[in-house]
Amino acid sequence: MYYFKFSQKMFRMLFQSPATMKLYCLSGHPNLPCLVLKFKSVTVMLDCSLDLTTTFSFLPLPLVHSARLAKLPSWVPKDADASDQDTLKTLKKELKECAGRVFVDSPPEVGIPEGGLLDLSTVDVILVSSFQCILALPYITEYTGFNGMIYATEPTAQMGRQLMEELVHYTERVPKTRTASKWKEPAVFKTLPAQLRDGLNPAALRDCYGLHDINSALSKVQLVGYAQKLDVFGALQIMPLSSGYCIGSCNWLIQSHYEKISYISSSSVLTTHPQPMDQGPLQNTDVLILAGLTQSPTANPDSMLSEFCSHLAVTIKNGGSVLVPCYPSGVVYDLFECLAVFLDSSGLMQLPVYFVSPMADSSLAYSNIFAEWLCQSKQSKVYLPEAPFVHEELKTISRLKVFPSVHGDFSSEFKTPCVVFAGHPSLRFGDGVHFMEMWGQSKANTVIFVEPDIPYLEALAPFQPLAMKAVNCPIDTRLSFQQANKIISDLKPLHVVLPENYITPPPSLPQRSDLVLEADPPPTTYQRGEVLSLPIKRMYEKIEITPELASALVPSEIRQGVAVASVTGILEAKDNNYVLQSVPKQPTAGPGQKRKREDNADFAPPKPHVWGAVQVEQFVQDLEKNGVTDVKVEDTPSGHIIHLQSEDTLIQIEDGSTHIFCEGNEELRIKLRNILLKCLSKF
């Protein structure tokens, strides 16, 4: 096949294909991205994260009856209509007050991506970058009419399943007798305290999905490997690249024949257990879309690990126990390794360490199975053979004890002082709630928060007043602002698109002007609910020419080293691939048959093309040969004006254009046009 560029102006005339690139932002949290990119008639969703920060507006779900939570006073708006007794009675059951904060007494609800910007059933493909960015998938695949493709690496799909199933397990094992809904009504919602109302959109809140939704959604996922090239309807080629953040996490490269877009989300350049970040293919892209930078820009991960161990040691030596609210995957793998080394060096080898989660056992098992997704040092252990992670050895020698919940065998094994890793990090459901209720009134105990996406003061709010110590040690290996600025500089994208909060310092550190992202030209920013027209326009489309048509072309040299040929063919468009084929040969008429005029028009030979500049002297001579003698030539800054005085006609000749003004004398105009065309070269 032979290829050539096809003008997008002509392409749009033929196919009405939009040339601009549009980006829809469906999430208001930069570390919980959900973006939709529309380009080349393909709609691509970049991640589908679930906003779990909405659960902070709800009371926790304790495993056993909590007398403290049951005794919390009801709350009603001060300016509520006293005549509406039914509403007041319902609100007293739905809203409770704890330590000056108001909470909803109902099963916690989650925030789904924005659904009003576009019809999600039109999404063609979903690209998932990590297991934390797949949690909203069931809401999209099961409830919007979505019928597209979903791509994710195997660790992302499996660990995403674990997080979703854990969420379902936590919410279903402690069912509430009622679900609050009155507080969401607009007339009531606007009267709620700002702490409960701000940042919360009742219309976007949903109950947690079920196991059937999870299984159905994940059955649609197609598993991919790093650097695997995937075709999307012939229009785009996509490729996942290691992001270095967690097992199986990836960035995405999206390419057409003439455009290149990169999506970088939750990446890391630090040396941890995943494969290192692959930056090479991301260089020199037309657009770089960025999300998921560190949530703790001033906290160094290594210093946070040291602080974690230090607070743990102080608590244990004072006879207290430590609770670590965490996810069953991710940073917990590094914590186990760090903790094992620290306990050995501190003489605390006999300290019980418990990992309590319905997904704990499968999470640890999968982390060892996915050896090819790990860094080289851990991959090499598999061939010795050894388990790539220390936690396998810790389990074998019973230094790390794994339980699905605090029920059953855990009760007989449980000893204090101890360290307990348990979910959920939001402390709104899961076994972590049980330990907070059990240990919260003892000053000897400590709760240490390590998940960077969890605002720990919000997590602790419904447990106040709290006697146990609370420590925030966010261990976030994602790109810092300094690292992200260096990557932008190294990759040299033409345009950068990023969340609006990344161009201003964090509200808690307004003086830190270094905690912002910079780019040249200045970056384009987005926030929830916005639709951006990105500064990239399609200029060309690639078209194949069949060998038969190519062999029939007769190039004409228009100047030394430059030859052109006119092409006449039939353009076939299929699956966003375009092939220019030869025009079928003119059918031969049978005896006594006449060809139809329209048939002759379809197979008429192409007209010659003219090119070059008009030579005024030759044109004047040709005019005289054709009986036009009263000619006056006037030079102008942009060309020439030829005045045919006897014909009262002007001919304006400029670079790239010629105009004939002859006061409606069509016969004269055609005559002058033909004379003019004879002065030009043809092919």
XYZ file of C-alpha atoms in Angstrom:
683
model
C 0.000 0.000 0.000
C 1.004 3.626 -0.552
C 0.115 6.431 1.845
C -0.520 10.144 1.612
C -1.934 12.926 3.785
C -5.505 13.979 3.249
C -6.552 17.545 4.129
C -8.829 17.619 7.171
C -10.898 20.399 5.550
C -11.845 18.069 2.704
C -12.102 15.148 5.154
C -14.667 16.962 7.294
C -16.633 17.921 4.198
C -16.851 14.259 3.255
C -17.410 12.656 6.650
C -18.445 15.476 9.015
C -15.793 14.339 11.495
C -15.001 16.912 14.234
C -11.389 18.042 14.194
C -11.191 19.430 17.736
C -10.311 17.430 20.831
C -12.641 17.737 23.841
C -12.027 16.768 27.470
C -14.861 16.242 29.990
C -14.086 16.285 33.721
C -16.474 14.020 35.659
C -14.671 14.124 39.023
C -13.855 16.960 41.389
C -10.957 15.198 43.109
C -7.552 15.315 41.331
C -6.516 11.995 42.894
C -9.805 10.294 42.043
C -9.836 11.067 38.325
C -12.598 10.360 35.849
C -12.047 12.120 32.529
C -13.547 11.592 29.089
C -11.575 12.388 25.936
C -13.405 12.807 22.628
C -11.203 12.620 19.547
C -11.469 11.172 16.054
C -15.091 10.176 16.679
C -13.918 7.968 19.586
C -14.972 8.569 23.201
C -12.342 7.407 25.717
C -12.867 7.405 29.494
C -9.660 7.836 31.484
C -10.199 6.092 34.846
C -13.475 5.686 36.731
C -12.729 6.499 40.356
C -15.205 6.421 43.219
C -15.331 9.304 45.692
C -15.269 7.716 49.155
C -14.737 11.057 50.925
C -18.540 11.385 50.923
C -18.656 8.681 53.613
C -17.233 11.189 56.129
C -20.708 12.751 56.320
C -22.126 9.517 57.772
C -21.873 7.780 61.134
C -19.710 4.620 61.275
C -21.158 1.111 60.972
C -20.014 -0.714 64.157
C -19.739 -4.504 64.130
C -21.562 -4.741 67.465
C -24.078 -2.404 69.007
C -22.430 0.831 70.145
C -24.106 2.423 73.152
C -22.102 5.610 72.550
C -23.373 6.052 68.988
C -26.918 5.093 69.994
C -26.990 7.877 72.616
C -25.891 10.665 70.253
C -28.395 13.543 70.355
C -30.578 14.251 67.334
C -30.104 17.432 65.323
C -32.636 19.573 63.502
C -32.129 22.926 61.740
C -32.686 25.923 64.033
C -34.856 27.652 61.439
C -36.862 24.535 60.581
C -40.597 24.947 60.065
C -42.078 23.929 63.423
C -45.438 23.333 61.785
C -44.048 20.501 59.665
C -43.894 17.916 62.427
C -43.452 14.964 60.049
C -40.258 16.455 58.596
C -38.857 17.291 62.039
C -39.618 13.802 63.297
C -37.862 12.222 60.312
C -34.812 14.510 60.585
C -34.390 13.631 64.263
C -33.948 10.011 63.194
C -31.641 10.844 60.277
C -29.269 13.474 61.691
C -27.121 13.044 64.806
C -24.680 15.400 66.517
C -21.262 14.382 67.827
C -18.745 16.819 69.330
C -20.230 19.755 67.439
C -20.425 17.918 64.107
C -23.584 16.699 62.389
C -23.669 13.257 60.746
C -26.210 11.271 58.770
C -27.349 8.135 60.584
C -27.608 5.862 57.554
C -25.480 3.398 55.584
C -22.602 5.436 54.107
C -23.107 6.463 50.485
C -20.440 7.019 47.838
C -20.016 9.714 45.205
C -20.179 8.568 41.580
C -18.733 10.381 38.534
C -20.706 13.272 37.033
C -23.416 11.892 34.755
C -24.941 15.054 33.326
C -22.134 16.202 31.019
C -22.538 13.484 28.416
C -24.345 10.232 27.775
C -22.077 7.576 29.314
C -23.581 4.926 27.041
C -21.645 6.609 24.201
C -18.263 5.861 25.817
C -16.342 3.529 23.491
C -13.464 2.497 25.730
C -12.427 2.826 29.396
C -8.725 2.891 30.313
C -7.926 2.109 33.970
C -4.601 3.188 35.437
C -4.615 1.533 38.902
C -6.730 -0.568 41.248
C -7.812 2.560 43.163
C -9.224 4.096 39.958
C -11.584 1.250 38.994
C -14.024 1.342 41.921
C -16.801 3.213 40.054
C -16.798 0.752 37.140
C -20.023 -1.109 38.116
C -21.996 2.151 38.191
C -20.936 2.832 34.586
C -21.154 -0.636 33.046
C -24.364 -1.761 34.753
C -26.515 1.368 34.940
C -25.764 3.615 31.939
C -26.185 1.379 28.885
C -22.410 1.225 28.404
C -21.423 -1.266 25.720
C -17.786 -0.430 25.045
C -14.408 -1.965 25.851
C -12.506 -1.816 29.162
C -8.731 -2.224 29.365
C -6.721 -2.839 32.534
C -3.715 -4.855 33.615
C -4.360 -8.119 35.461
C -3.148 -6.841 38.877
C -5.355 -3.761 38.495
C -8.416 -5.887 37.761
C -7.763 -8.431 40.531
C -6.828 -5.929 43.243
C -9.651 -3.650 42.151
C -11.993 -6.623 42.632
C -10.619 -7.102 46.150
C -11.276 -3.473 47.090
C -14.807 -3.596 45.656
C -15.665 -6.887 47.339
C -14.273 -5.627 50.647
C -16.480 -2.537 50.348
C -19.550 -4.683 49.679
C -18.679 -7.034 52.542
C -18.309 -4.166 55.020
C -21.619 -2.515 54.084
C -23.706 -5.697 53.839
C -22.612 -7.411 57.052
C -23.961 -4.552 59.214
C -27.329 -3.716 57.615
C -29.202 -0.686 58.905
C -32.927 -0.870 59.468
C -33.539 2.353 57.541
C -31.942 4.545 54.899
C -31.997 8.308 55.385
C -33.304 10.366 52.472
C -35.227 13.346 53.882
C -32.015 15.293 54.524
C -31.275 15.270 50.761
C -34.369 17.255 49.824
C -33.323 20.704 48.531
C -35.397 22.633 51.065
C -33.801 20.691 53.939
C -30.297 20.343 52.503
C -29.719 24.111 52.286
C -30.384 24.425 56.041
C -27.697 21.884 57.021
C -24.407 22.995 58.623
C -21.665 23.988 56.184
C -19.390 21.146 57.328
C -22.000 18.611 56.231
C -23.267 20.467 53.167
C -20.096 21.806 51.500
C -18.569 19.605 48.839
C -21.502 17.186 48.949
C -23.868 16.685 46.023
C -26.868 14.579 47.126
C -27.790 13.851 43.508
C -24.435 12.094 42.987
C -24.683 9.884 46.091
C -25.419 6.182 45.642
C -25.717 3.111 47.827
C -22.902 0.627 47.426
C -23.269 -1.872 44.570
C -23.537 -5.626 45.095
C -21.401 -8.660 44.247
C -23.448 -9.335 41.101
C -22.615 -5.836 39.795
C -18.910 -6.398 40.509
C -18.794 -9.747 38.719
C -20.709 -8.424 35.731
C -18.544 -5.303 35.412
C -15.203 -7.105 35.722
C -16.268 -9.810 33.255
C -16.144 -7.085 30.593
C -12.526 -6.108 31.347
C -9.885 -7.077 28.779
C -6.499 -7.715 30.386
C -3.437 -6.066 28.851
C 0.321 -6.035 29.422
C 2.828 -3.214 29.521
C 3.764 -1.794 26.075
C 1.011 -3.852 24.416
C -0.387 -1.962 21.409
C -4.167 -1.980 21.159
C -6.295 -0.801 18.259
C -9.488 1.183 18.921
C -11.800 0.986 15.904
C -8.871 1.681 13.581
C -8.918 5.325 14.699
C -6.565 5.251 17.677
C -3.791 3.094 19.050
C -3.429 2.870 22.836
C -0.614 1.464 24.918
C -0.224 0.999 28.715
C 3.149 1.900 30.244
C 4.375 1.202 33.768
C 3.732 4.153 36.091
C 5.878 2.863 38.985
C 3.211 3.525 41.634
C 1.731 0.135 42.546
C 1.536 -3.399 41.143
C 0.126 -3.219 37.619
C -0.431 0.560 37.628
C 0.070 2.221 34.266
C 0.012 5.431 32.277
C -1.634 5.456 28.866
C -0.326 6.570 25.482
C -3.035 7.374 22.929
C -1.979 7.896 19.307
C -3.481 8.567 15.923
C -1.401 8.732 12.753
C -0.527 12.394 13.340
C -1.394 13.131 17.000
C -0.047 11.815 20.282
C -1.723 12.142 23.706
C -0.318 10.909 27.029
C -2.265 10.365 30.245
C -0.145 10.284 33.415
C -1.974 9.378 36.620
C -0.659 8.211 40.009
C 2.958 7.684 38.972
C 6.152 7.352 40.970
C 9.870 7.696 40.264
C 10.872 6.273 43.661
C 12.342 2.791 44.044
C 9.600 0.622 45.548
C 8.136 -2.816 44.770
C 6.477 -2.130 41.332
C 8.253 -1.912 38.005
C 9.829 1.546 37.493
C 8.054 4.270 35.564
C 8.493 4.033 31.777
C 8.877 7.590 30.456
C 10.475 7.021 27.048
C 7.353 6.622 24.844
C 5.695 9.604 26.564
C 8.134 12.135 25.141
C 7.135 14.878 22.681
C 3.393 14.360 22.901
C 0.927 16.910 21.602
C -1.069 16.834 24.852
C -0.073 15.630 28.323
C -3.052 15.048 30.647
C -1.893 14.888 34.270
C -3.636 13.724 37.461
C -2.907 11.965 40.746
C 0.063 13.806 42.252
C 1.043 13.358 45.891
C -1.578 14.260 48.476
C 1.170 15.029 51.008
C 3.618 17.329 49.198
C 5.606 18.164 52.332
C 5.860 14.592 53.676
C 8.806 12.524 52.493
C 7.839 8.806 52.297
C 11.074 7.633 53.954
C 10.710 10.050 56.857
C 7.053 9.033 57.239
C 8.111 5.361 57.497
C 10.612 6.285 60.211
C 7.969 8.307 62.051
C 5.520 5.423 61.741
C 7.994 3.018 63.371
C 8.911 5.545 66.050
C 5.308 6.144 67.192
C 4.629 2.407 67.062
C 7.621 1.622 69.274
C 6.702 4.273 71.863
C 3.131 2.965 72.081
C 4.171 -0.687 72.442
C 6.779 0.095 75.119
C 4.103 1.973 77.103
C 1.875 -1.103 77.009
C -0.538 0.176 74.387
C -1.663 -1.209 71.035
C -1.558 0.313 67.563
C -4.317 0.420 64.951
C -3.383 1.082 61.304
C -6.504 1.717 59.164
C -5.537 0.670 55.627
C -6.558 -0.824 52.305
C -5.792 -4.530 51.775
C -3.378 -3.685 48.919
C -0.811 -1.063 48.017
C 1.388 0.628 50.605
C 0.582 -2.080 53.185
C 3.054 -4.418 51.406
C 5.911 -1.952 52.013
C 4.760 -1.396 55.599
C 5.043 -5.099 56.403
C 8.619 -5.183 55.096
C 9.615 -2.030 56.941
C 7.923 -3.185 60.138
C 9.628 -6.603 60.058
C 13.083 -5.025 59.846
C 12.253 -2.484 62.553
C 10.862 -5.067 65.007
C 13.934 -7.260 64.548
C 16.279 -4.354 65.251
C 14.222 -3.222 68.275
C 13.989 -6.603 69.972
C 10.226 -6.813 69.427
C 10.179 -10.000 67.343
C 7.426 -11.520 69.499
C 5.035 -8.596 69.055
C 1.765 -9.881 67.519
C 0.938 -8.279 64.153
C -2.594 -8.862 62.830
C -3.917 -8.196 59.341
C -7.724 -8.191 59.511
C -9.716 -7.947 56.284
C -12.004 -10.259 54.283
C -9.526 -9.741 51.425
C -6.302 -9.965 53.449
C -5.414 -13.544 52.559
C -6.112 -13.215 48.819
C -4.339 -9.861 48.646
C -1.106 -11.259 50.088
C -1.346 -14.306 47.818
C -1.863 -12.261 44.660
C 1.046 -9.952 45.477
C 3.367 -12.984 45.247
C 1.716 -14.361 42.103
C 2.188 -11.137 40.117
C 5.974 -11.405 40.108
C 6.385 -10.189 36.492
C 4.808 -6.847 37.492
C 7.397 -6.215 40.224
C 10.769 -4.485 40.174
C 13.801 -6.458 39.039
C 15.100 -7.195 42.551
C 11.819 -8.840 43.558
C 11.446 -10.660 40.244
C 14.845 -12.282 40.728
C 13.723 -13.811 44.039
C 11.095 -15.871 42.251
C 13.809 -17.817 40.399
C 15.761 -18.731 43.567
C 12.951 -19.711 44.476
C 11.823 -17.291 47.174
C 8.669 -15.293 47.773
C 9.185 -11.737 46.452
C 7.684 -10.175 49.590
C 8.700 -10.660 53.228
C 5.096 -10.996 54.368
C 4.974 -14.579 53.028
C 7.779 -15.592 55.391
C 6.166 -13.638 58.244
C 2.947 -15.610 57.740
C 4.819 -18.917 57.666
C 6.499 -18.292 61.023
C 3.263 -16.784 62.475
C 4.705 -13.338 63.053
C 2.010 -11.956 60.774
C -1.429 -13.424 61.489
C -4.169 -12.973 58.902
C -7.909 -13.061 59.687
C -11.006 -12.264 57.615
C -12.683 -10.472 60.559
C -12.593 -10.090 64.340
C -15.137 -12.904 64.664
C -14.179 -16.578 64.953
C -10.538 -17.611 65.372
C -9.335 -14.062 65.912
C -10.843 -13.996 69.411
C -8.743 -16.962 70.608
C -5.530 -15.672 68.994
C -5.841 -12.014 69.997
C -3.247 -10.679 72.458
C -2.232 -7.204 73.523
C -0.136 -5.157 73.128
C -0.238 -5.658 69.382
C -0.343 -3.998 65.975
C -3.541 -4.353 63.931
C -3.806 -3.524 60.246
C -7.521 -3.309 59.446
C -9.903 -1.588 57.065
C -11.496 0.610 56.129
C -9.135 3.659 56.276
C -12.161 5.997 56.346
C -13.229 4.418 59.672
C -16.859 4.436 58.533
C -17.146 0.663 58.111
C -14.990 -2.398 58.579
C -13.115 -3.917 61.495
C -11.243 -0.675 62.124
C -14.461 0.784 63.583
C -14.555 -2.029 66.153
C -11.003 -1.300 67.359
C -11.706 2.434 67.556
C -14.702 1.769 69.793
C -12.701 -0.732 71.883
C -9.421 1.212 72.243
C -10.515 4.809 71.780
C -10.860 5.687 75.468
C -7.353 4.558 76.476
C -4.459 7.015 76.320
C -2.022 4.130 75.948
C -3.249 3.213 72.449
C -2.475 4.903 69.130
C -4.144 5.027 65.736
C -1.722 5.726 62.873
C -3.055 6.854 59.507
C -0.873 5.946 56.516
C -3.232 6.278 53.536
C -2.586 9.714 51.978
C -6.074 10.091 50.468
C -7.744 9.996 53.894
C -8.077 13.292 55.843
C -7.495 11.798 59.254
C -9.307 14.484 61.243
C -12.451 13.798 59.189
C -12.049 10.063 59.809
C -11.800 10.622 63.579
C -14.688 13.125 63.886
C -17.477 10.702 64.928
C -15.223 9.121 67.600
C -14.668 12.334 69.548
C -13.897 12.945 72.338
C -10.993 10.554 71.809
C -8.422 9.602 74.455
C -6.128 7.470 72.285
C -3.355 9.222 70.389
C -3.876 9.882 66.676
C -0.889 10.212 64.348
C -0.898 11.077 60.653
C 1.982 9.496 58.697
C 0.818 9.641 55.076
C 3.080 7.445 52.960
C 2.583 8.745 49.444
C 5.071 7.668 46.769
C 3.289 9.483 43.945
C 4.978 12.312 42.063
C 5.749 15.440 44.067
C 5.303 18.838 42.440
C 9.062 19.137 41.943
C 9.247 15.702 40.305
C 6.217 16.427 38.128
C 7.736 19.714 36.932
C 10.934 17.882 35.991
C 8.975 15.215 34.099
C 7.034 17.886 32.194
C 10.322 19.548 31.301
C 11.902 16.242 30.203
C 8.925 14.973 28.201
C 8.501 18.297 26.346
C 4.756 18.097 25.576
C 3.278 20.839 23.398
C 0.374 21.343 25.814
C -0.256 20.302 29.430
C -3.724 19.746 30.907
C -4.075 19.363 34.680
C -6.457 19.925 37.634
C -7.059 23.530 38.618
C -5.800 22.946 42.186
C -2.316 22.136 40.839
C -1.577 25.713 39.738
C -2.108 27.273 43.201
C -0.460 26.325 46.518
C -2.451 24.069 48.875
C -4.901 25.989 51.126
C -2.985 24.798 54.207
C 0.315 26.147 52.798
C -0.585 29.298 50.829
C 2.975 30.651 51.072
C 4.541 27.611 49.370
C 4.782 28.851 45.787
C 6.955 25.835 44.956
C 3.987 23.488 45.423
C 2.515 24.298 42.017
C 2.963 22.943 38.508
C 4.417 25.036 35.716
C 4.549 24.591 31.963
C 5.338 26.615 28.868
C 2.905 27.513 27.378
C 0.829 27.888 30.578
C -1.158 24.720 31.331
C -4.848 24.292 30.607
C -6.786 23.494 33.791
C -9.957 21.539 34.468
C -12.394 21.021 37.348
C -15.533 18.948 37.885
C -18.297 19.661 35.404
C -16.086 21.430 32.842
C -15.806 20.646 29.138
C -12.549 21.792 27.545
C -11.705 22.244 23.894
C -8.049 21.276 23.855
C -5.656 23.273 21.652
C -5.072 20.409 19.225
C -6.734 20.251 15.820
C -6.520 17.397 13.387
C -4.765 18.592 10.254
C -4.312 15.434 8.225
C -5.694 11.950 7.818
C -3.766 8.976 6.476
C -5.168 7.273 3.382
C -3.884 4.186 1.592
C -3.709 4.010 -2.200
C -4.073 0.608 -3.794
C -1.118 -0.577 -5.882
C -3.295 -0.611 -9.016
C -4.142 3.074 -8.625
C -0.570 4.011 -7.679
C 0.853 2.303 -10.800
C -1.530 4.324 -12.988
C -0.301 7.706 -11.719
C 1.726 9.791 -14.179
C 3.807 12.395 -12.294
C 4.558 15.713 -13.986
C 7.636 17.684 -12.984
C 6.612 21.218 -12.053
C 10.128 22.251 -11.109
C 13.424 20.519 -10.657
C 13.067 17.762 -8.065
C 9.317 18.282 -7.597
C 6.772 16.170 -9.449
C 3.019 15.959 -8.883
C 0.203 13.818 -10.192
C -3.556 14.159 -10.016
C -5.408 11.298 -8.383
C -8.939 10.218 -9.191
C -10.391 7.296 -7.279
C -13.095 5.969 -5.007
C -12.514 6.481 -1.265
C -13.584 3.530 0.861
C -14.000 4.173 4.607
C -14.213 1.176 6.949
C -13.349 0.958 10.664
C -11.727 4.413 10.464
C -9.317 3.175 7.779
C -9.413 4.887 4.395
C -8.420 3.281 1.092
C -8.383 5.097 -2.251
C -9.213 2.635 -4.992
C -9.192 2.855 -8.774
C -12.326 4.020 -10.535
C -13.994 1.021 -12.211
C -13.407 0.846 -15.926
C -16.065 2.357 -18.148
C -18.467 -0.413 -19.167
C -18.605 -1.239 -22.837
C -21.992 -0.637 -24.479
C -23.507 -3.598 -26.293
C -24.503 -3.552 -29.986
C -27.191 -0.986 -30.621
C -26.959 0.370 -27.016
C -26.174 3.931 -26.084
C -24.498 4.899 -22.891
C -26.481 7.080 -20.554
C -25.198 10.599 -20.146
C -24.921 10.193 -16.369
C -22.769 7.085 -16.905
C -20.455 9.099 -19.134
C -20.191 11.754 -16.419
C -19.208 9.148 -13.805
C -16.345 7.841 -15.959
C -15.243 11.136 -17.559
C -11.451 11.598 -17.647
C -10.101 14.065 -15.092
C -9.585 17.654 -16.164
C -5.994 18.932 -16.226
C -4.791 21.051 -13.319
C -3.116 24.416 -13.838
C -0.329 25.860 -11.734
C 2.236 28.602 -11.680
C 2.163 32.432 -11.851
C 0.705 34.556 -14.654
C 3.371 36.174 -16.826
C 1.856 39.591 -17.513
C 3.862 40.261 -20.721
C 2.799 36.961 -22.263
C -0.793 37.541 -21.166
C -0.860 40.969 -22.880
C 0.573 39.452 -26.067
C -2.081 36.717 -26.026
C -4.775 39.358 -25.560
C -3.531 41.221 -28.646
C -3.495 37.974 -30.666
C -7.158 37.547 -29.749
C -8.136 41.069 -30.861
C -7.878 42.891 -27.539
C -5.417 45.729 -28.238
C -6.371 48.679 -26.036
C -4.535 47.341 -22.955
C -3.059 49.388 -20.096
C -0.967 47.681 -17.360
C -0.579 49.238 -13.882
C 1.758 47.860 -11.215
C 0.468 47.641 -7.615
C 2.160 46.619 -4.325
C 0.370 43.255 -4.445
C 0.502 42.555 -8.205
C -0.846 44.093 -11.399
C -4.071 45.657 -12.689
C -4.752 45.278 -16.418
C -7.293 47.761 -17.815
C -9.022 46.891 -21.094
C -10.196 50.402 -21.887
C -12.303 49.659 -24.950
C -14.076 46.808 -23.108
C -14.418 48.761 -19.820
C -12.929 45.725 -18.026
C -10.387 45.297 -15.209
C -8.237 42.225 -14.556
C -6.597 42.146 -11.103
C -3.655 39.733 -10.828
C -2.177 38.976 -7.380
C -0.187 36.135 -5.843
C -2.612 33.250 -5.484
C -5.683 34.957 -7.021
C -6.955 36.572 -10.200
C -10.197 38.570 -10.539
C -11.975 39.665 -13.743
C -14.454 42.579 -13.533
C -16.393 42.917 -16.783
C -19.799 44.349 -15.763
C -21.805 41.203 -16.450
C -20.459 40.477 -19.937
C -20.334 36.686 -19.516
C -19.089 36.016 -23.026
C -16.124 38.340 -22.548
C -15.371 36.874 -19.109
C -15.160 33.336 -20.465
C -12.955 34.525 -23.326
C -10.551 36.269 -20.944
C -10.523 33.254 -18.586
C -9.525 30.910 -21.402
C -6.730 33.237 -22.519
C -5.509 33.452 -18.938
C -5.483 29.671 -18.447
C -3.368 29.215 -21.577
C -0.625 31.212 -19.853
C -0.374 28.668 -17.007
C 1.381 25.317 -16.883
C -0.745 22.170 -16.795
C -0.506 18.594 -15.520
